[in-house]
XYZ file of C-alpha atoms in Angstrom:
259
model
C -0.030 0.058 0.013
C 2.739 2.422 0.962
C 4.823 1.220 -1.962
C 1.917 1.910 -4.377
C 1.336 5.380 -2.847
C 5.020 6.248 -3.279
C 5.044 5.202 -6.848
C 1.907 7.237 -7.568
C 3.530 10.393 -6.111
C 6.751 9.577 -7.992
C 4.821 9.553 -11.214
C 2.644 12.602 -10.399
C 4.892 15.114 -8.736
C 7.274 15.946 -11.600
C 4.300 16.047 -14.046
C 2.318 18.332 -11.714
C 5.324 20.646 -11.307
C 5.737 20.789 -15.146
C 2.007 21.397 -15.696
C 2.003 24.273 -13.100
C 5.206 25.840 -14.637
C 3.560 25.899 -18.043
C 0.180 26.975 -16.712
C 1.574 29.968 -14.821
C 3.188 31.256 -18.101
C 0.609 30.403 -20.730
C -2.188 28.353 -19.438
C -3.009 24.908 -20.593
C -1.360 23.042 -17.598
C -4.526 20.855 -17.370
C -3.500 19.217 -20.685
C -0.741 17.586 -18.688
C -1.981 17.365 -15.128
C -5.429 15.773 -15.616
C -4.106 12.891 -17.898
C -1.307 12.454 -15.253
C -3.832 11.824 -12.558
C -5.846 9.391 -14.740
C -2.501 7.628 -15.852
C -1.737 7.093 -12.101
C -5.065 5.129 -11.787
C -7.232 7.664 -10.145
C -10.904 7.456 -11.346
C -11.901 10.208 -13.648
C -14.165 12.317 -11.346
C -11.762 12.001 -8.485
C -8.919 12.879 -10.821
C -10.788 16.033 -11.870
C -11.440 17.120 -8.340
C -7.942 16.356 -7.182
C -6.498 18.164 -10.157
C -8.735 21.180 -9.542
C -7.677 21.308 -5.850
C -3.869 21.146 -6.591
C -4.020 23.631 -9.495
C -6.193 26.048 -7.575
C -3.777 26.083 -4.642
C -0.801 26.406 -6.968
C -2.451 29.205 -9.058
C -2.773 31.289 -5.898
C 1.046 31.550 -5.900
C 1.285 32.672 -9.499
C -1.627 35.282 -8.867
C 0.286 36.510 -5.836
C 3.515 36.986 -7.900
C 1.725 38.787 -10.760
C -0.142 41.039 -8.359
C 3.034 41.973 -6.459
C 4.783 42.586 -9.692
C 1.938 44.832 -10.918
C 1.255 42.513 -13.889
C -2.541 42.446 -13.257
C -5.029 44.889 -14.786
C -7.569 44.878 -11.953
C -10.560 46.461 -13.845
C -10.161 43.885 -16.526
C -9.619 40.992 -14.039
C -12.644 41.912 -11.924
C -15.024 42.246 -14.796
C -13.583 39.299 -16.542
C -14.023 37.121 -13.489
C -17.732 38.151 -13.258
C -18.216 37.254 -16.874
C -16.340 33.977 -16.473
C -18.588 32.790 -13.609
C -21.672 33.342 -15.734
C -20.093 31.845 -18.755
C -18.934 28.717 -17.005
C -22.531 28.090 -15.909
C -23.876 28.548 -19.419
C -21.131 26.296 -20.890
C -21.958 23.578 -18.449
C -25.612 23.723 -19.477
C -24.649 23.515 -23.210
C -22.395 20.572 -22.450
C -25.386 18.710 -21.121
C -27.308 19.282 -24.313
C -24.673 19.265 -27.166
C -21.767 17.208 -28.344
C -18.449 18.920 -28.190
C -17.264 17.218 -31.401
C -18.214 20.217 -33.581
C -16.326 22.564 -31.314
C -13.312 20.197 -31.382
C -13.128 20.429 -35.147
C -13.421 24.203 -35.030
C -10.521 24.398 -32.548
C -8.473 22.168 -34.860
C -8.903 24.873 -37.577
C -8.250 27.715 -35.104
C -5.064 26.477 -33.416
C -2.844 26.346 -36.514
C -3.899 29.951 -37.155
C -2.961 30.945 -33.617
C 0.491 29.469 -34.050
C 1.035 31.285 -37.370
C -0.151 34.561 -35.830
C 2.224 34.136 -32.854
C 5.199 33.664 -35.022
C 4.302 36.249 -37.648
C 3.691 38.993 -34.985
C 7.095 38.239 -33.381
C 9.094 40.562 -35.605
C 6.326 43.076 -36.484
C 5.503 44.400 -33.058
C 6.182 48.099 -32.430
C 8.517 48.829 -29.429
C 5.970 51.426 -28.368
C 3.344 50.495 -25.861
C -0.153 49.910 -27.292
C -2.706 52.708 -26.988
C -4.891 51.749 -24.056
C -8.696 51.353 -24.501
C -11.026 53.773 -22.688
C -12.086 52.581 -19.217
C -15.596 51.834 -20.478
C -14.373 49.840 -23.392
C -11.985 47.905 -21.236
C -14.733 46.847 -18.886
C -17.073 45.879 -21.788
C -14.467 43.816 -23.611
C -12.997 42.150 -20.578
C -16.444 41.079 -19.336
C -17.300 39.676 -22.859
C -13.997 37.841 -22.897
C -14.594 36.391 -19.476
C -18.107 35.404 -20.595
C -17.131 33.792 -23.820
C -14.159 31.856 -22.516
C -15.946 31.054 -19.280
C -18.537 29.450 -21.447
C -15.839 27.624 -23.455
C -14.280 26.379 -20.165
C -17.548 25.123 -18.908
C -18.471 23.417 -22.197
C -15.029 22.117 -23.447
C -12.156 23.323 -21.184
C -8.628 22.775 -22.539
C -6.751 25.856 -23.709
C -8.942 28.442 -21.948
C -5.880 30.310 -20.521
C -4.243 30.318 -23.958
C -7.191 31.896 -25.775
C -7.906 34.371 -22.993
C -4.303 35.583 -22.798
C -4.249 36.071 -26.598
C -7.587 38.024 -26.620
C -6.774 40.132 -23.621
C -3.557 41.056 -25.390
C -5.064 41.647 -28.865
C -8.562 43.111 -27.938
C -8.106 44.775 -24.554
C -4.556 45.875 -25.704
C -2.865 44.575 -22.515
C 0.918 44.091 -22.663
C 1.427 40.306 -23.031
C 2.884 39.758 -19.539
C -0.028 41.711 -18.011
C -2.416 39.705 -20.141
C -0.999 36.505 -18.616
C -1.271 37.882 -15.067
C -4.803 39.096 -15.585
C -5.814 35.697 -17.100
C -4.483 33.956 -13.975
C -6.747 36.080 -11.782
C -9.807 35.272 -13.892
C -8.937 31.607 -13.943
C -8.288 31.538 -10.237
C -11.724 32.855 -9.486
C -13.515 30.281 -11.625
C -11.207 27.470 -10.371
C -12.147 28.186 -6.743
C -15.795 27.794 -7.535
C -15.175 24.541 -9.338
C -12.950 23.278 -6.479
C -15.734 23.951 -3.953
C -18.122 21.847 -6.011
C -15.677 18.992 -6.218
C -15.062 19.238 -2.502
C -18.732 19.190 -1.568
C -19.198 15.992 -3.607
C -16.257 14.268 -1.985
C -14.153 13.983 -5.279
C -10.808 15.187 -3.899
C -8.203 12.567 -2.989
C -6.308 14.537 -0.257
C -3.384 12.136 0.333
C -2.468 12.766 -3.335
C -3.863 16.300 -3.702
C -1.791 17.837 -0.902
C 1.671 16.809 -2.078
C 0.660 17.570 -5.660
C -0.518 20.977 -4.499
C 2.895 21.656 -3.084
C 4.492 20.746 -6.409
C 1.968 23.006 -8.153
C 2.920 25.858 -5.872
C 6.562 25.371 -6.663
C 5.872 25.271 -10.460
C 3.640 28.279 -10.407
C 6.173 30.181 -8.303
C 9.102 29.544 -10.660
C 7.089 29.900 -13.950
C 5.463 33.224 -12.943
C 8.852 34.614 -11.825
C 10.523 33.597 -15.131
C 7.562 35.066 -17.088
C 7.808 38.400 -15.351
C 11.588 38.487 -15.778
C 11.808 37.356 -19.330
C 8.453 38.502 -20.646
C 7.694 37.824 -24.311
C 10.992 35.800 -24.800
C 9.571 32.982 -22.730
C 5.792 33.621 -23.039
C 5.568 33.321 -26.819
C 7.330 29.963 -27.192
C 5.244 28.428 -24.272
C 2.021 29.838 -25.896
C 3.008 28.100 -29.088
C 3.882 24.858 -27.243
C 0.500 24.910 -25.430
C -1.320 25.448 -28.867
C 0.550 22.453 -30.328
C -0.226 20.394 -27.266
C -3.963 21.226 -27.415
C -3.984 20.548 -31.154
C -2.417 17.140 -30.620
C -4.843 16.258 -27.791
C -7.993 17.153 -29.819
C -6.579 15.281 -32.846
C -6.057 12.154 -30.661
C -9.554 12.494 -29.226
C -11.179 12.764 -32.594
C -9.223 9.775 -34.034
C -10.023 7.729 -30.818
C -13.768 8.556 -31.028
C -13.962 7.378 -34.692
C -13.021 3.815 -33.718
C-alpha cells in the first residue's frame, strides 16, 4: 500500500510541477496534469477534483506574484471574473445538451492559425506600448472575454488560458505579460468555484492532492517569476507549445472517437 502510494507520487509530482510551470506562463497546464492523474490510476471524477484542488492552490502563488509585480489589470480582471462565472454556468448547461465534437473540429482549424499569428507577429510588433482602451471599453470587452471563455471552459475546457491571454492582449490591448497575469486572476476565481463543487461532492483525494498542490505551488512560483523577468521571450514559445499540445490532444480524441 505504502509502496503503491510512493510510486503514484513519484509519477505525479514531476508532471504536476511541469504542468504548473507551463500553466503559470501560458495556461494549458491541465492538458498535462489531468491525464497524469488518470494515468496514475485515479478514477476520472476524483482525478478531476484532485486536479482542480492542486491547480487552484498552486495558481494562488502565481496570482500573488503577478499582483506583487503589478502585472494584473484589476478592472479587466474583476469584470472578466464576473463574466467567467456566468459563462462557465452557461457552458456547463450547453455541455449537457450538445456534443463537443463540432467545437473540437473548429478548434482544430483555429489552433494552427493561432500558431501562425504568434510567429508572424514576433518581428512586427512596435517597441512602443499599445494605445490603451477607454475605461468603459476595457470593462465591456474584458467582461465579454470572461463570458465567452468562461462558457468555453464550462463546455469544453482545454486551452482556456491560452485563448484568454491572446484575446486580452489583442482586444483589450494589454501588454503580453500583464495579459498573462490578468488571465491567472480570472482563472483562479473560476477554479475556486469549481474546486468547492468537487469538495462538496467528495471527489478530492487529499493524500495525493496535498503533495501535488505543493508541487503545483513550486511550479507556479518559478514559472511566474520567469515570465515576469523574461516577458515575451519565454511567453511566446510557451504559448506556441500549449497550442501544439492542445491541437495534438484534440486530434487524438477525434481519432479515438472514430473507432
